[in-house]
mmCIF file of C-alpha atoms in Angstrom:
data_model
loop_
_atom_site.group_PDB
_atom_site.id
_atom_site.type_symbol
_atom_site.label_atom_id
_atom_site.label_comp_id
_atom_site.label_asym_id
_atom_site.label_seq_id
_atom_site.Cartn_x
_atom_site.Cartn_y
_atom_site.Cartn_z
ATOM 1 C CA UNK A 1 -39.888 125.882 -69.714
ATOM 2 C CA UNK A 2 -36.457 126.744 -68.467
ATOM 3 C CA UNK A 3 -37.563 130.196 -67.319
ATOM 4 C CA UNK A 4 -40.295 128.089 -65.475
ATOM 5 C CA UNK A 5 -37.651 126.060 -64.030
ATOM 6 C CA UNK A 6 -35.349 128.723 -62.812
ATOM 7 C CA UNK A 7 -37.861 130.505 -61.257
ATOM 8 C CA UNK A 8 -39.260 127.157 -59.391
ATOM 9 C CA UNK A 9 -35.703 126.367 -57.985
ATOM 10 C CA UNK A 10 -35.104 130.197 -56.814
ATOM 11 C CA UNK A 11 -38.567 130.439 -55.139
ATOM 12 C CA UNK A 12 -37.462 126.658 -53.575
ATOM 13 C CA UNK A 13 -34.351 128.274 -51.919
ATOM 14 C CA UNK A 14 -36.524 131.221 -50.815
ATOM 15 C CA UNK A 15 -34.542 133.681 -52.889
ATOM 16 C CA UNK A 16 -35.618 136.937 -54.546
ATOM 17 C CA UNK A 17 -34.721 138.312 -58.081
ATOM 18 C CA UNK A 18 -31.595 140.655 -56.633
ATOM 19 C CA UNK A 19 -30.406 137.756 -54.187
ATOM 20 C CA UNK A 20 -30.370 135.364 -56.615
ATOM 21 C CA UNK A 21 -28.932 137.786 -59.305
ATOM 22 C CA UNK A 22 -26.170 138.856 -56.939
ATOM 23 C CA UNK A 23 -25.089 135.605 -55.907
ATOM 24 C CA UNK A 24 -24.762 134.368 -59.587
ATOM 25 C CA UNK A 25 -23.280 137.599 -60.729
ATOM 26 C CA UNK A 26 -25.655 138.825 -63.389
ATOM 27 C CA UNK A 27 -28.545 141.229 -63.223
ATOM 28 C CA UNK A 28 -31.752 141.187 -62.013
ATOM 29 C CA UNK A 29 -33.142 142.206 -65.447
ATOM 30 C CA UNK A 30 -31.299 139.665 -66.991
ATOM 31 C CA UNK A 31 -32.662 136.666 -64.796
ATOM 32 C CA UNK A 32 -36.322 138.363 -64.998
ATOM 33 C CA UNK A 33 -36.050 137.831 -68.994
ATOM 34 C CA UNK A 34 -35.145 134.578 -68.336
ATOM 35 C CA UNK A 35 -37.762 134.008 -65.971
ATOM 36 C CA UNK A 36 -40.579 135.315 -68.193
ATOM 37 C CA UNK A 37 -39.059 133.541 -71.897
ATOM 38 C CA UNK A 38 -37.960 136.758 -73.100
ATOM 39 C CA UNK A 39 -34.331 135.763 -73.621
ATOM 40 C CA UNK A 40 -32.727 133.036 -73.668
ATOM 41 C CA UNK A 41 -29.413 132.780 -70.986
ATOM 42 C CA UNK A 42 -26.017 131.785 -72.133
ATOM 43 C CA UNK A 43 -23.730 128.709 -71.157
ATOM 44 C CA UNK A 44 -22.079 131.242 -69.006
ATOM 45 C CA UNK A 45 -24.984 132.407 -67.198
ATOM 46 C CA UNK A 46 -26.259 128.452 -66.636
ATOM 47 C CA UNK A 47 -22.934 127.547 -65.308
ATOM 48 C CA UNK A 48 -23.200 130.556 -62.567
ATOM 49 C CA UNK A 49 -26.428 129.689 -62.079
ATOM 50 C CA UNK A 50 -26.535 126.118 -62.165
ATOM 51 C CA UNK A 51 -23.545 126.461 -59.543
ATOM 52 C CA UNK A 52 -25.422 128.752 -57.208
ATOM 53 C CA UNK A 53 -28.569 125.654 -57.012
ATOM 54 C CA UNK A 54 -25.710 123.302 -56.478
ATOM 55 C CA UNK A 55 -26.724 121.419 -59.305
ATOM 56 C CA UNK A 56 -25.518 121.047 -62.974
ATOM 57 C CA UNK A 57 -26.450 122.595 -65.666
ATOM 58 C CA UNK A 58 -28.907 119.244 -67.144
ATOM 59 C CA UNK A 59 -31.110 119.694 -63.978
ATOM 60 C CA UNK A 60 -32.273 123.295 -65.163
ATOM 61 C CA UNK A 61 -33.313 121.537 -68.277
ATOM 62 C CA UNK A 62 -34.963 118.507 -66.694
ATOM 63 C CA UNK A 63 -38.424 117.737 -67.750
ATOM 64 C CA UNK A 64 -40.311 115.567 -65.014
ATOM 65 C CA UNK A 65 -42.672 114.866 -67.822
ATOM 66 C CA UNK A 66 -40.329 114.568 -71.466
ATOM 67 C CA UNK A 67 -41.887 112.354 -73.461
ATOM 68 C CA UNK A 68 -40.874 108.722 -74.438
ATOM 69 C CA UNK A 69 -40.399 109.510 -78.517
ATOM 70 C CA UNK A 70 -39.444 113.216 -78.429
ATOM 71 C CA UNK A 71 -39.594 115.223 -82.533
ATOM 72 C CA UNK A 72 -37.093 118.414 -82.549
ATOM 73 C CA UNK A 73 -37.911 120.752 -85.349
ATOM 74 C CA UNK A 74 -36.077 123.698 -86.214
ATOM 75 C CA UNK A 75 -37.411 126.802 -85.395
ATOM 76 C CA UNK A 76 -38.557 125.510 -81.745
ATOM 77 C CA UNK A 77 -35.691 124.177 -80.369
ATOM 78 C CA UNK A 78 -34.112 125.452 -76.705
ATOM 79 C CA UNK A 79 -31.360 127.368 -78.002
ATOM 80 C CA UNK A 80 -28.176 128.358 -74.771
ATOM 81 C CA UNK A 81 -26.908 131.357 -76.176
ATOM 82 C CA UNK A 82 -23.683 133.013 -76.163
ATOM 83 C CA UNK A 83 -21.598 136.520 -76.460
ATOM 84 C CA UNK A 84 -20.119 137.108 -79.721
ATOM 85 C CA UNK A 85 -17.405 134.893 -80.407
ATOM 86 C CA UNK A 86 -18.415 131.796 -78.771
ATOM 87 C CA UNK A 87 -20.934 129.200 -79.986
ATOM 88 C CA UNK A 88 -24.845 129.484 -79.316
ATOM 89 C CA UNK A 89 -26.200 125.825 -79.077
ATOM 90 C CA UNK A 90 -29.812 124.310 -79.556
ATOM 91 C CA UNK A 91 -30.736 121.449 -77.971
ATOM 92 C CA UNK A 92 -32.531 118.315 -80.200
ATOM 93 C CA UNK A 93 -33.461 116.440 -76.974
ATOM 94 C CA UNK A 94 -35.789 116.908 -74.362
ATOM 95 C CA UNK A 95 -34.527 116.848 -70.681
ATOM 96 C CA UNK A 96 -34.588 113.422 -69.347
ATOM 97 C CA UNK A 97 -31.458 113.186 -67.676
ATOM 98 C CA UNK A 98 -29.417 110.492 -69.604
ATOM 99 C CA UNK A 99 -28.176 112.301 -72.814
ATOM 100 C CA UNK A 100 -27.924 115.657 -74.436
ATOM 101 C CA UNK A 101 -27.820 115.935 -77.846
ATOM 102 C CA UNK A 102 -26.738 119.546 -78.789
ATOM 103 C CA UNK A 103 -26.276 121.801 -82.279
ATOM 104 C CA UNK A 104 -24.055 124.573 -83.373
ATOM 105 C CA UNK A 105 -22.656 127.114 -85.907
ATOM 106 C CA UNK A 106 -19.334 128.068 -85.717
ATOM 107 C CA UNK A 107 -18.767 131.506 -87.304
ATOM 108 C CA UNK A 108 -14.805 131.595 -88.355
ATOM 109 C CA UNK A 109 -12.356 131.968 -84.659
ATOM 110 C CA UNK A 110 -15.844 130.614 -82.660
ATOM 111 C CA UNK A 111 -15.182 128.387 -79.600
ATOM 112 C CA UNK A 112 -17.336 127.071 -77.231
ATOM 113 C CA UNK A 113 -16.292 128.612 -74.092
ATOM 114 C CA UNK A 114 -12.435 131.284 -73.716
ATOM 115 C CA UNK A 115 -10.928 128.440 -71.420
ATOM 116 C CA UNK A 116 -11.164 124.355 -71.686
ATOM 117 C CA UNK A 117 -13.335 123.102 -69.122
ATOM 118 C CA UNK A 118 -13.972 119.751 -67.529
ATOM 119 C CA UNK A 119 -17.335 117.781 -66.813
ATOM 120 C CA UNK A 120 -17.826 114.119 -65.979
ATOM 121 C CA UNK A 121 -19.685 112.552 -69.154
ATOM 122 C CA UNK A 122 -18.101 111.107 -72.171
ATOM 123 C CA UNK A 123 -18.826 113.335 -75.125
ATOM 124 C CA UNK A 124 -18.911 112.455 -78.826
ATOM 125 C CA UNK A 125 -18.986 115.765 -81.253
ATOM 126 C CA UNK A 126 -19.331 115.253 -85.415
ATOM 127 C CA UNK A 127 -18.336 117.813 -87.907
ATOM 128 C CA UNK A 128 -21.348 117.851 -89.706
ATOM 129 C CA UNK A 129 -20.049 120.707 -92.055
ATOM 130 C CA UNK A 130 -16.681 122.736 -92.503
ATOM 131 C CA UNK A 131 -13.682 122.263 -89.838
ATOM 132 C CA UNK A 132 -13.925 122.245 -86.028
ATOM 133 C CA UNK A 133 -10.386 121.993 -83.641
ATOM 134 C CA UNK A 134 -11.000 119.959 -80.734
ATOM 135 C CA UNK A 135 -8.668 121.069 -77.962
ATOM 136 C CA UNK A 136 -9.144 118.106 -75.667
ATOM 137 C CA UNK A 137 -6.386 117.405 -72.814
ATOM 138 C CA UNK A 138 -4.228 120.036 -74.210
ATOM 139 C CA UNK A 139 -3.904 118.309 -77.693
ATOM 140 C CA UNK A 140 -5.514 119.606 -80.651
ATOM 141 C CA UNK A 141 -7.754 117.365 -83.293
ATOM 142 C CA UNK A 142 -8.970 118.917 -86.436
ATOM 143 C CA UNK A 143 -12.164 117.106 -87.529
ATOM 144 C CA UNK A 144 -13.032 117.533 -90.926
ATOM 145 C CA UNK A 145 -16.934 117.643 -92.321
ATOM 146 C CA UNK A 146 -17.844 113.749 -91.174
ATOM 147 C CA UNK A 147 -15.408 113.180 -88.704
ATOM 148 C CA UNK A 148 -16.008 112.030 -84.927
ATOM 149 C CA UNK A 149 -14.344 112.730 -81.774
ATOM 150 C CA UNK A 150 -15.215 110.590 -78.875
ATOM 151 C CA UNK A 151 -13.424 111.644 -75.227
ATOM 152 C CA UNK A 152 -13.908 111.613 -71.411
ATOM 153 C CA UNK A 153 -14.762 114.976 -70.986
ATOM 154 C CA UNK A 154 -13.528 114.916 -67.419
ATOM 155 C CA UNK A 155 -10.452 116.100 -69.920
ATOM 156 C CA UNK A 156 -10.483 119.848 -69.777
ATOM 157 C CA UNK A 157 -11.969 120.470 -73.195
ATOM 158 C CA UNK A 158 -13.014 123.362 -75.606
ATOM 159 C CA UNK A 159 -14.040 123.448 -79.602
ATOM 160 C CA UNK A 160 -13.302 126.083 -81.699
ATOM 161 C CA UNK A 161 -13.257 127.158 -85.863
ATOM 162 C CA UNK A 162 -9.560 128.168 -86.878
ATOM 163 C CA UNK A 163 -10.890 128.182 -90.644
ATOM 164 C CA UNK A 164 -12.173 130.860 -92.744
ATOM 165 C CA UNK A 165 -15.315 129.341 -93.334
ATOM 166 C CA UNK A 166 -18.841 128.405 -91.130
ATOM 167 C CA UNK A 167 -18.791 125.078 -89.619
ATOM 168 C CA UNK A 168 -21.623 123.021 -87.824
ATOM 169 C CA UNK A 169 -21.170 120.903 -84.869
ATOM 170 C CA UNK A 170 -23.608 117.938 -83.511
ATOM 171 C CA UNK A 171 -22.463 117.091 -79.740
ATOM 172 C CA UNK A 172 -23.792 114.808 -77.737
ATOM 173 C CA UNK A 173 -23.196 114.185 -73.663
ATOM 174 C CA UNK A 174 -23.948 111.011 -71.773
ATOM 175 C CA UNK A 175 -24.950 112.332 -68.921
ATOM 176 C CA UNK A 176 -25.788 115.553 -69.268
ATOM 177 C CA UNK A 177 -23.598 118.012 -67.787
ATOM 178 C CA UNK A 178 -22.541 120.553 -71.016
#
């Protein structure tokens, strides 16, 4: 569905594969996996592209059609990828525009992105297992397996594991904008 998308909005602003590929800084290849749901892109790569549509990031995930009661099963889940080191997400709500609901493992010195970075939503994230830091404003939080953080993410933000063990991570984002 997102390759769907991306290729609707590039053939909407009459680009081709290497135009659009050049002006988001990644390769043709790259956005032609996408394209065809052979890979899935990372956070990076939707920010970059999401910036060249002039849009955010939720838009490339809107369904015009997400259904009123929506099931998320394991296994079939949108997942936003990431290089080694930072945290791979999968999304457990469709794209309707008013909240994202987003999963993730943190393998020991994970974070979710190398810098904190700002978006205007309020965001609520829940250890779910192990210990995640929650660099938010230039403070740090360490919330323990159970524990919620609740912010205006407009506050330059980032998460990251500083432990020795795996932790899980449910965020969600009202409105969407990860």
């Amino acid at each position: 569905m997102l390759g769907d998308q991306l290729r609707d909005l590039r053939q909407q602003h009459s680009l081709t594969l290497r135009q659009l590929a050049a002006a988001a800084d990644v390769s043709p290849a790259l956005l032609s996996q996408i394209e065809n749901g052979a890979t899935d892109p990372s956070l990076a790569t939707l920010r970059k592209l999401a910036k060249v549509f002039d849009t955010s990031i939720a838009a490339l995930f809107s369904e015009p059609d997400a259904p009123l009661v929506h099931i998320s099963r394991p296994g079939s889940r949108s997942r936003l990828a990431a290089p080694p080191g930072q945290i791979a997400y999968d999304r457990l709500t469709p794209g309707r525009g008013d909240l994202e609901v987003l999963e993730a493992e943190l393998a020991p010195g994970d974070a979710s992105s190398t810098e904190p970075w700002a978006h205007p939503s309020t965001e609520c994230a829940i250890a779910v297992t192990g210990e995640v830091v929650a660099e938010i404003g230039g403070d740090s939080y360490v919330l323990k397996t159970g524990e919620a953080i609740t912010f205006d993410s407009r506050l330059p933000h980032l998460y990251r594991n500083a432990s020795d063990q795996r932790a899980r991570l449910i965020i969600a984002v009202t409105p969407p904008t990860p």
